[in-house]
Amino acid sequence: MNTHSLQLAQRVSLIKPSATLAITSKAMKLKAEGKDIISLSIGEPDFDTPDFIKQKGKEAIDGGKTKYTPVDGIMELKAAICQKFKAENDLEYAVEQITVGCGAKQVIFNALFALVDPGDEVIIIAPYWVSYKEMVTIAEGKSIFVECKMEDNFKLRPEVLEAAITDRTKCVILNSPNNPTGAVYTKEELCGLAQVLLKYPHVYIIVDDIYEHLVYDQMDFYTIAQVEPSLKDRVFMVNGMSKGYGMTGWRVGYGAGDLEIIKAINTIQSQMTSNTCSVSQYAALEALKGTKQHINQNKSIFQSRRDLAFEALKDIPGMKCTKPQGAFYIFADCSGFFKRKAQSGNIIENSTDFAMYLLEYASVAVVQGIEFGMEGFFRISYALSEEDLREACRRIRNACSLLT
């Protein structure tokens, strides 16, 4: 008789699987069982990768470009990334200051692993992308959560940032456009944050610009190193091909920063995944060099969907939401439905109950706000057809009206 009991590492018990992937998985399971589920939970554009990018990937396969590459990416791709930063963000980097990873997620993970020692504090602005705090936990750091209020459009004020900084602060993570709120920082707002950070030279800044190309209403996009060049050496820029280019499955992200952190990241990656998929790198190279027409077309479609969803949700009695300026999410206040009773007799006590209620009674999958560090809210993604989006909002309205 085998009495062996596997003892997992303690760190495993400290981290949670991605809530967005978990609820998406549950929705897919229900759909496979024949239920008519509309998923508003996944953070993925529904647009296909443009044909000219896919063609370059095919050519890379046929051309035998299927071998190992340098850990930090092929030279041509890194040069194209440098050109992108110069043209779109007015930032100059040498190719040695660029690292390519398996998606922006890995690049952020590598950066935190390179920066954070046990007990170091990382300021995370709530609402936040679900993976930030789990990454800090794995790196044995301490997450310091700074909550941004709905009345401030979920954006961090300079005085709130300054109050969170201590001698143990190692870095702060800035994400604009934001997941889950869609909030976008203006040039003036970033300048205000920069003035605080200039006072604390021990604080590093990780900037997650993955939704950069999805900014609406003719609003200009800015990033903090662009508006305050004297911070550039303390900023690690993160971006990637997933959101703007419809290349989520290709898994290509990239980072730019001081040579010291780039070398550290490359060392970490060399022992983790080695290089990013060679075929994906050549496809990403073509995406950066090629036409951007599809980005503008997709952005226009996303803006129309945002308007549709916002108008539908804001008029539901008991619900509140702000109009997002970027990304493809709406972060809506559902606290008005707490303490109400479902048809089953269950009481809605929190955002998790509300999300499960919508899945069960509206056949709509959303993500509970607590997973983003803010109770009382839920996130929808409007990265799906207008027909499905309109039907999902109708179902949500109807389900909410049945709560007593």
Tab-separated table of C-alpha atoms in Angstrom:
chain	number	residue	atom	x	y	z
A	1	MET	CA	0.000	0.000	0.000
A	2	ASN	CA	1.378	3.370	-1.040
A	3	THR	CA	1.206	5.823	1.876
A	4	HIS	CA	3.270	8.525	0.194
A	5	SER	CA	1.763	11.997	0.496
A	6	LEU	CA	3.033	14.675	-1.837
A	7	GLN	CA	4.080	17.848	-0.051
A	8	LEU	CA	3.811	20.813	-2.394
A	9	ALA	CA	5.861	23.941	-1.912
A	10	GLN	CA	4.266	26.455	0.425
A	11	ARG	CA	4.267	29.149	-2.262
A	12	VAL	CA	1.657	27.181	-4.223
A	13	SER	CA	-0.892	27.734	-1.457
A	14	LEU	CA	-0.266	31.487	-1.563
A	15	ILE	CA	-1.253	32.036	-5.176
A	16	LYS	CA	-4.563	31.670	-6.976
A	17	PRO	CA	-5.315	30.739	-10.572
A	18	SER	CA	-6.427	33.573	-12.852
A	19	ALA	CA	-10.061	34.418	-12.078
A	20	THR	CA	-10.714	35.568	-15.635
A	21	LEU	CA	-9.472	32.264	-17.036
A	22	ALA	CA	-11.371	30.325	-14.365
A	23	ILE	CA	-14.765	31.873	-15.074
A	24	THR	CA	-14.138	31.666	-18.817
A	25	SER	CA	-13.424	27.958	-18.377
A	26	LYS	CA	-16.657	27.479	-16.431
A	27	ALA	CA	-18.620	29.354	-19.091
A	28	MET	CA	-17.066	27.188	-21.814
A	29	LYS	CA	-17.986	24.055	-19.862
A	30	LEU	CA	-21.619	25.181	-19.589
A	31	LYS	CA	-21.624	26.040	-23.289
A	32	ALA	CA	-20.270	22.567	-24.103
A	33	GLU	CA	-23.193	21.151	-22.122
A	34	GLY	CA	-25.550	22.904	-24.512
A	35	LYS	CA	-26.328	26.074	-22.570
A	36	ASP	CA	-26.539	29.348	-24.464
A	37	ILE	CA	-23.791	31.198	-22.616
A	38	ILE	CA	-22.566	34.629	-23.683
A	39	SER	CA	-19.117	35.254	-22.244
A	40	LEU	CA	-18.151	38.797	-21.306
A	41	SER	CA	-15.274	37.548	-19.187
A	42	ILE	CA	-12.297	37.030	-21.453
A	43	GLY	CA	-9.739	39.770	-22.135
A	44	GLU	CA	-9.139	38.885	-25.752
A	45	PRO	CA	-9.982	40.700	-29.003
A	46	ASP	CA	-12.418	38.710	-31.115
A	47	PHE	CA	-10.702	39.880	-34.304
A	48	ASP	CA	-8.503	37.405	-36.145
A	49	THR	CA	-4.807	38.053	-36.648
A	50	PRO	CA	-4.495	40.038	-39.937
A	51	ASP	CA	-3.685	37.881	-42.952
A	52	PHE	CA	-0.387	39.616	-43.766
A	53	ILE	CA	0.905	38.740	-40.279
A	54	LYS	CA	-0.280	35.132	-40.510
A	55	GLN	CA	1.350	34.831	-43.919
A	56	LYS	CA	4.710	35.901	-42.497
A	57	GLY	CA	4.373	33.231	-39.825
A	58	LYS	CA	3.740	30.608	-42.515
A	59	GLU	CA	6.730	31.835	-44.474
A	60	ALA	CA	8.884	31.572	-41.365
A	61	ILE	CA	7.891	27.914	-40.994
A	62	ASP	CA	8.488	27.154	-44.674
A	63	GLY	CA	11.802	29.017	-44.536
A	64	GLY	CA	13.093	26.867	-41.717
A	65	LYS	CA	13.063	29.656	-39.109
A	66	THR	CA	12.070	27.156	-36.455
A	67	LYS	CA	15.287	26.942	-34.442
A	68	TYR	CA	16.412	28.530	-31.187
A	69	THR	CA	16.885	32.283	-31.284
A	70	PRO	CA	18.741	34.495	-28.821
A	71	VAL	CA	16.970	34.450	-25.456
A	72	ASP	CA	16.074	38.143	-25.714
A	73	GLY	CA	14.720	37.926	-29.274
A	74	ILE	CA	15.923	38.158	-32.848
A	75	MET	CA	17.875	41.314	-33.673
A	76	GLU	CA	15.446	42.424	-36.407
A	77	LEU	CA	12.483	42.323	-34.023
A	78	LYS	CA	14.321	44.210	-31.308
A	79	ALA	CA	15.302	46.878	-33.841
A	80	ALA	CA	11.655	47.183	-34.923
A	81	ILE	CA	10.617	47.571	-31.279
A	82	CYS	CA	13.154	50.386	-30.887
A	83	GLN	CA	11.651	52.062	-33.947
A	84	LYS	CA	8.170	51.644	-32.483
A	85	PHE	CA	9.161	53.338	-29.218
A	86	LYS	CA	10.770	56.215	-31.112
A	87	ALA	CA	7.900	56.744	-33.541
A	88	GLU	CA	4.956	56.245	-31.174
A	89	ASN	CA	6.306	57.238	-27.760
A	90	ASP	CA	9.247	59.550	-28.520
A	91	LEU	CA	11.526	57.256	-26.511
A	92	GLU	CA	14.953	56.121	-27.670
A	93	TYR	CA	16.350	52.704	-26.760
A	94	ALA	CA	19.302	50.708	-28.047
A	95	VAL	CA	18.615	47.141	-29.156
A	96	GLU	CA	20.514	45.952	-26.086
A	97	GLN	CA	17.827	47.607	-23.939
A	98	ILE	CA	15.056	45.454	-25.427
A	99	THR	CA	13.914	42.024	-24.259
A	100	VAL	CA	11.297	39.831	-25.930
A	101	GLY	CA	9.220	37.417	-23.871
A	102	CYS	CA	6.337	34.953	-24.171
A	103	GLY	CA	3.682	37.624	-23.830
A	104	ALA	CA	3.623	40.817	-21.767
A	105	LYS	CA	2.673	38.675	-18.751
A	106	GLN	CA	6.026	36.885	-18.763
A	107	VAL	CA	7.877	40.169	-19.276
A	108	ILE	CA	6.215	41.678	-16.185
A	109	PHE	CA	6.877	38.501	-14.203
A	110	ASN	CA	10.549	38.580	-15.210
A	111	ALA	CA	10.846	42.236	-14.216
A	112	LEU	CA	9.349	41.648	-10.768
A	113	PHE	CA	11.567	38.611	-10.263
A	114	ALA	CA	14.597	40.700	-11.199
A	115	LEU	CA	13.667	43.596	-8.915
A	116	VAL	CA	11.902	42.284	-5.817
A	117	ASP	CA	13.588	40.771	-2.776
A	118	PRO	CA	11.610	39.114	0.039
A	119	GLY	CA	9.672	41.793	1.918
A	120	ASP	CA	10.098	44.506	-0.711
A	121	GLU	CA	6.933	46.524	-1.249
A	122	VAL	CA	5.261	46.848	-4.640
A	123	ILE	CA	2.543	49.470	-5.005
A	124	ILE	CA	-0.409	48.070	-6.948
A	125	ILE	CA	-3.151	50.456	-7.986
A	126	ALA	CA	-6.642	49.050	-7.454
A	127	PRO	CA	-8.610	48.103	-9.436
A	128	TYR	CA	-5.735	46.087	-10.899
A	129	TRP	CA	-5.116	43.316	-13.391
A	130	VAL	CA	-5.520	40.075	-11.481
A	131	SER	CA	-2.000	38.738	-12.103
A	132	TYR	CA	0.016	41.603	-10.587
A	133	LYS	CA	-0.476	40.642	-6.961
A	134	GLU	CA	0.072	36.936	-7.626
A	135	MET	CA	3.355	37.713	-9.377
A	136	VAL	CA	4.500	39.809	-6.416
A	137	THR	CA	3.586	36.940	-4.098
A	138	ILE	CA	5.662	34.475	-6.123
A	139	ALA	CA	8.580	36.920	-5.973
A	140	GLU	CA	8.109	36.993	-2.162
A	141	GLY	CA	7.360	40.694	-2.182
A	142	LYS	CA	4.594	42.529	-0.348
A	143	SER	CA	1.757	44.067	-2.343
A	144	ILE	CA	0.648	47.515	-1.156
A	145	PHE	CA	-2.811	48.154	-2.561
A	146	VAL	CA	-3.870	51.725	-3.272
A	147	GLU	CA	-7.579	52.004	-4.069
A	148	CYS	CA	-8.789	54.473	-6.680
A	149	LYS	CA	-12.374	55.601	-6.400
A	150	MET	CA	-15.041	55.621	-9.067
A	151	GLU	CA	-15.536	59.367	-8.603
A	152	ASP	CA	-11.882	59.815	-9.618
A	153	ASN	CA	-12.506	57.696	-12.720
A	154	PHE	CA	-10.442	54.973	-11.026
A	155	LYS	CA	-7.245	56.987	-11.467
A	156	LEU	CA	-4.460	57.485	-8.934
A	157	ARG	CA	-4.023	60.939	-7.428
A	158	PRO	CA	-0.479	62.178	-6.677
A	159	GLU	CA	-1.096	62.649	-2.943
A	160	VAL	CA	-2.453	59.106	-2.646
A	161	LEU	CA	0.622	57.712	-4.377
A	162	GLU	CA	2.952	59.669	-2.112
A	163	ALA	CA	1.182	58.444	1.020
A	164	ALA	CA	1.787	54.831	-0.056
A	165	ILE	CA	5.553	55.170	-0.602
A	166	THR	CA	7.849	53.950	2.190
A	167	ASP	CA	11.535	53.137	2.556
A	168	ARG	CA	10.631	49.551	1.587
A	169	THR	CA	8.912	50.516	-1.673
A	170	LYS	CA	10.741	48.858	-4.546
A	171	CYS	CA	8.448	49.676	-7.424
A	172	VAL	CA	5.012	50.811	-8.544
A	173	ILE	CA	3.027	49.314	-11.432
A	174	LEU	CA	1.207	51.740	-13.740
A	175	ASN	CA	-1.330	50.411	-16.263
A	176	SER	CA	-2.960	52.745	-18.784
A	177	PRO	CA	-5.328	52.089	-20.469
A	178	ASN	CA	-6.335	50.138	-17.424
A	179	ASN	CA	-7.624	46.618	-17.048
A	180	PRO	CA	-10.342	46.353	-15.648
A	181	THR	CA	-11.632	49.940	-15.752
A	182	GLY	CA	-10.594	51.253	-19.151
A	183	ALA	CA	-9.247	54.395	-17.454
A	184	VAL	CA	-6.610	56.336	-19.419
A	185	TYR	CA	-4.217	58.813	-17.798
A	186	THR	CA	-3.846	62.207	-19.447
A	187	LYS	CA	-0.499	63.885	-19.976
A	188	GLU	CA	-1.226	66.224	-17.068
A	189	GLU	CA	-2.192	63.379	-14.734
A	190	LEU	CA	1.010	61.493	-15.535
A	191	CYS	CA	3.032	64.644	-14.938
A	192	GLY	CA	1.466	64.910	-11.484
A	193	LEU	CA	2.458	61.339	-10.638
A	194	ALA	CA	5.923	61.898	-12.089
A	195	GLN	CA	6.535	64.869	-9.783
A	196	VAL	CA	5.943	62.598	-6.804
A	197	LEU	CA	8.174	59.818	-8.138
A	198	LEU	CA	11.007	62.242	-8.809
A	199	LYS	CA	11.230	62.759	-5.042
A	200	TYR	CA	11.827	59.058	-4.376
A	201	PRO	CA	14.786	57.799	-6.447
A	202	HIS	CA	14.632	54.352	-4.824
A	203	VAL	CA	11.250	53.637	-6.447
A	204	TYR	CA	11.274	51.855	-9.815
A	205	ILE	CA	8.306	52.103	-12.199
A	206	ILE	CA	6.905	49.208	-14.232
A	207	VAL	CA	4.652	50.552	-16.975
A	208	ASP	CA	2.120	48.182	-18.558
A	209	ASP	CA	1.025	49.753	-21.860
A	210	ILE	CA	-0.456	46.629	-23.441
A	211	TYR	CA	-3.705	48.452	-24.388
A	212	GLU	CA	-1.879	51.464	-25.837
A	213	HIS	CA	-3.542	51.255	-29.249
A	214	LEU	CA	-7.068	51.097	-27.844
A	215	VAL	CA	-7.753	54.699	-26.753
A	216	TYR	CA	-11.018	56.351	-27.778
A	217	ASP	CA	-12.698	59.712	-28.414
A	218	GLN	CA	-9.627	61.190	-30.141
A	219	MET	CA	-7.782	61.041	-26.825
A	220	ASP	CA	-3.987	61.021	-27.076
A	221	PHE	CA	-1.980	58.268	-25.407
A	222	TYR	CA	0.971	59.153	-23.186
A	223	THR	CA	3.335	57.100	-21.066
A	224	ILE	CA	5.175	58.410	-17.998
A	225	ALA	CA	8.756	58.257	-19.348
A	226	GLN	CA	7.564	60.267	-22.322
A	227	VAL	CA	6.110	63.114	-20.248
A	228	GLU	CA	8.982	63.132	-17.726
A	229	PRO	CA	12.211	62.064	-19.506
A	230	SER	CA	14.289	62.338	-16.322
A	231	LEU	CA	12.434	59.240	-15.026
A	232	LYS	CA	13.323	57.130	-18.074
A	233	ASP	CA	16.216	55.259	-16.424
A	234	ARG	CA	13.857	54.148	-13.633
A	235	VAL	CA	11.059	53.033	-15.931
A	236	PHE	CA	10.641	49.540	-17.341
A	237	MET	CA	8.302	49.673	-20.339
A	238	VAL	CA	6.096	46.660	-21.083
A	239	ASN	CA	4.049	46.144	-24.222
A	240	GLY	CA	3.152	43.377	-26.635
A	241	MET	CA	1.313	42.155	-29.688
A	242	SER	CA	-1.783	40.601	-28.092
A	243	LYS	CA	-4.367	43.351	-27.764
A	244	GLY	CA	-3.737	45.847	-30.550
A	245	TYR	CA	-2.706	43.308	-33.172
A	246	GLY	CA	-5.098	40.438	-32.367
A	247	MET	CA	-2.156	38.118	-31.637
A	248	THR	CA	-3.015	36.733	-28.185
A	249	GLY	CA	-2.111	33.145	-29.037
A	250	TRP	CA	1.204	34.030	-30.656
A	251	ARG	CA	2.563	34.981	-27.205
A	252	VAL	CA	4.902	37.874	-27.944
A	253	GLY	CA	5.533	40.628	-25.418
A	254	TYR	CA	8.467	42.953	-24.987
A	255	GLY	CA	10.121	45.214	-22.477
A	256	ALA	CA	12.519	48.135	-22.603
A	257	GLY	CA	14.602	49.677	-19.857
A	258	ASP	CA	17.952	50.230	-18.242
A	259	LEU	CA	20.615	47.789	-19.450
A	260	GLU	CA	21.089	46.362	-15.949
A	261	ILE	CA	17.511	45.188	-15.595
A	262	ILE	CA	17.435	43.889	-19.165
A	263	LYS	CA	20.501	41.722	-18.488
A	264	ALA	CA	18.916	40.388	-15.296
A	265	ILE	CA	15.654	39.588	-17.107
A	266	ASN	CA	17.505	37.800	-19.883
A	267	THR	CA	19.335	35.671	-17.325
A	268	ILE	CA	16.044	34.723	-15.656
A	269	GLN	CA	14.392	33.911	-18.977
A	270	SER	CA	17.378	31.838	-20.099
A	271	GLN	CA	16.625	29.442	-17.243
A	272	MET	CA	12.851	29.554	-17.653
A	273	THR	CA	11.601	29.429	-21.247
A	274	SER	CA	14.651	30.406	-23.290
A	275	ASN	CA	13.518	32.288	-26.390
A	276	THR	CA	10.007	33.214	-27.435
A	277	CYS	CA	8.651	31.061	-30.278
A	278	SER	CA	10.773	31.820	-33.351
A	279	VAL	CA	7.815	31.762	-35.747
A	280	SER	CA	5.876	34.175	-33.545
A	281	GLN	CA	8.825	36.559	-33.498
A	282	TYR	CA	8.907	36.791	-37.290
A	283	ALA	CA	5.143	37.352	-37.366
A	284	ALA	CA	5.518	40.098	-34.745
A	285	LEU	CA	8.274	41.691	-36.817
A	286	GLU	CA	5.922	41.884	-39.789
A	287	ALA	CA	3.159	43.311	-37.582
A	288	LEU	CA	5.392	46.136	-36.352
A	289	LYS	CA	6.742	46.914	-39.831
A	290	GLY	CA	3.455	46.568	-41.723
A	291	THR	CA	0.305	48.631	-42.094
A	292	LYS	CA	-1.543	49.810	-39.007
A	293	GLN	CA	-4.850	50.191	-40.836
A	294	HIS	CA	-6.401	47.206	-39.060
A	295	ILE	CA	-5.594	48.754	-35.658
A	296	ASN	CA	-7.579	51.889	-36.475
A	297	GLN	CA	-10.451	49.844	-37.906
A	298	ASN	CA	-10.609	47.637	-34.841
A	299	LYS	CA	-10.399	50.636	-32.532
A	300	SER	CA	-13.392	52.222	-34.252
A	301	ILE	CA	-15.396	49.004	-33.837
A	302	PHE	CA	-14.417	48.738	-30.168
A	303	GLN	CA	-15.504	52.338	-29.566
A	304	SER	CA	-18.941	51.598	-31.040
A	305	ARG	CA	-19.242	48.529	-28.828
A	306	ARG	CA	-18.183	50.518	-25.801
A	307	ASP	CA	-20.903	53.080	-26.492
A	308	LEU	CA	-23.505	50.342	-26.899
A	309	ALA	CA	-22.567	48.556	-23.684
A	310	PHE	CA	-22.171	51.712	-21.627
A	311	GLU	CA	-25.557	53.091	-22.649
A	312	ALA	CA	-27.213	49.747	-21.908
A	313	LEU	CA	-25.626	49.213	-18.490
A	314	LYS	CA	-25.826	52.744	-17.104
A	315	ASP	CA	-29.612	52.756	-17.478
A	316	ILE	CA	-30.152	49.592	-15.422
A	317	PRO	CA	-31.780	50.662	-12.130
A	318	GLY	CA	-29.372	49.977	-9.264
A	319	MET	CA	-26.254	49.906	-11.436
A	320	LYS	CA	-23.607	52.608	-11.925
A	321	CYS	CA	-20.680	52.833	-14.312
A	322	THR	CA	-18.256	55.346	-15.798
A	323	LYS	CA	-17.519	55.603	-19.508
A	324	PRO	CA	-14.126	53.982	-20.185
A	325	GLN	CA	-11.666	55.798	-22.436
A	326	GLY	CA	-9.612	52.781	-23.476
A	327	ALA	CA	-9.077	48.995	-23.518
A	328	PHE	CA	-12.279	46.937	-24.006
A	329	TYR	CA	-13.762	46.692	-20.524
A	330	ILE	CA	-16.442	48.321	-18.394
A	331	PHE	CA	-16.112	48.121	-14.610
A	332	ALA	CA	-19.629	48.551	-13.260
A	333	ASP	CA	-20.881	49.070	-9.699
A	334	CYS	CA	-23.272	46.280	-8.717
A	335	SER	CA	-23.395	47.027	-4.983
A	336	GLY	CA	-26.935	48.327	-5.413
A	337	PHE	CA	-28.051	44.709	-5.745
A	338	PHE	CA	-26.436	43.489	-2.541
A	339	LYS	CA	-28.870	42.124	0.052
A	340	ARG	CA	-31.384	41.404	-2.672
A	341	LYS	CA	-32.845	37.941	-3.137
A	342	ALA	CA	-32.560	35.693	-6.187
A	343	GLN	CA	-35.347	33.409	-7.398
A	344	SER	CA	-33.613	30.532	-5.608
A	345	GLY	CA	-33.908	32.383	-2.322
A	346	ASN	CA	-30.169	33.049	-2.141
A	347	ILE	CA	-29.124	36.535	-1.058
A	348	ILE	CA	-26.625	38.496	-3.174
A	349	GLU	CA	-23.947	39.373	-0.631
A	350	ASN	CA	-20.992	40.336	-2.820
A	351	SER	CA	-19.648	40.621	-6.364
A	352	THR	CA	-18.930	36.891	-6.556
A	353	ASP	CA	-22.563	36.106	-5.747
A	354	PHE	CA	-23.640	38.626	-8.373
A	355	ALA	CA	-21.369	37.132	-11.057
A	356	MET	CA	-22.588	33.617	-10.287
A	357	TYR	CA	-26.182	34.843	-10.358
A	358	LEU	CA	-25.712	36.289	-13.840
A	359	LEU	CA	-24.108	33.066	-15.036
A	360	GLU	CA	-26.947	30.956	-13.640
A	361	TYR	CA	-29.976	33.138	-14.406
A	362	ALA	CA	-28.831	35.242	-17.367
A	363	SER	CA	-26.380	32.783	-18.960
A	364	VAL	CA	-23.861	35.644	-19.074
A	365	ALA	CA	-20.308	35.261	-17.792
A	366	VAL	CA	-18.699	38.308	-16.127
A	367	VAL	CA	-15.824	38.632	-13.647
A	368	GLN	CA	-16.415	39.661	-10.037
A	369	GLY	CA	-14.760	42.892	-8.925
A	370	ILE	CA	-13.117	41.415	-5.842
A	371	GLU	CA	-10.665	39.628	-8.143
A	372	PHE	CA	-9.465	43.046	-9.299
A	373	GLY	CA	-9.086	44.281	-5.750
A	374	MET	CA	-12.387	46.151	-5.493
A	375	GLU	CA	-15.535	44.661	-4.027
A	376	GLY	CA	-18.920	45.889	-5.199
A	377	PHE	CA	-18.081	45.878	-8.920
A	378	PHE	CA	-17.945	43.496	-11.874
A	379	ARG	CA	-16.075	43.602	-15.169
A	380	ILE	CA	-17.410	42.953	-18.628
A	381	SER	CA	-15.391	42.690	-21.809
A	382	TYR	CA	-17.067	44.113	-24.898
A	383	ALA	CA	-14.730	42.230	-27.255
A	384	LEU	CA	-17.570	40.415	-29.021
A	385	SER	CA	-20.130	41.136	-31.725
A	386	GLU	CA	-22.660	43.918	-31.247
A	387	GLU	CA	-25.457	41.367	-31.617
A	388	ASP	CA	-24.134	39.228	-28.759
A	389	LEU	CA	-23.264	42.286	-26.690
A	390	ARG	CA	-26.750	43.733	-27.067
A	391	GLU	CA	-28.320	40.400	-26.090
A	392	ALA	CA	-25.979	40.014	-23.097
A	393	CYS	CA	-26.894	43.474	-21.803
A	394	ARG	CA	-30.590	42.681	-22.262
A	395	ARG	CA	-30.175	39.512	-20.224
A	396	ILE	CA	-28.268	41.349	-17.489
A	397	ARG	CA	-31.012	43.976	-17.268
A	398	ASN	CA	-33.708	41.313	-17.069
A	399	ALA	CA	-31.829	39.305	-14.408
A	400	CYS	CA	-31.289	42.429	-12.312
A	401	SER	CA	-34.984	43.279	-12.502
A	402	LEU	CA	-35.849	39.877	-11.001
A	403	LEU	CA	-33.851	40.474	-7.832
A	404	THR	CA	-36.164	41.433	-4.973
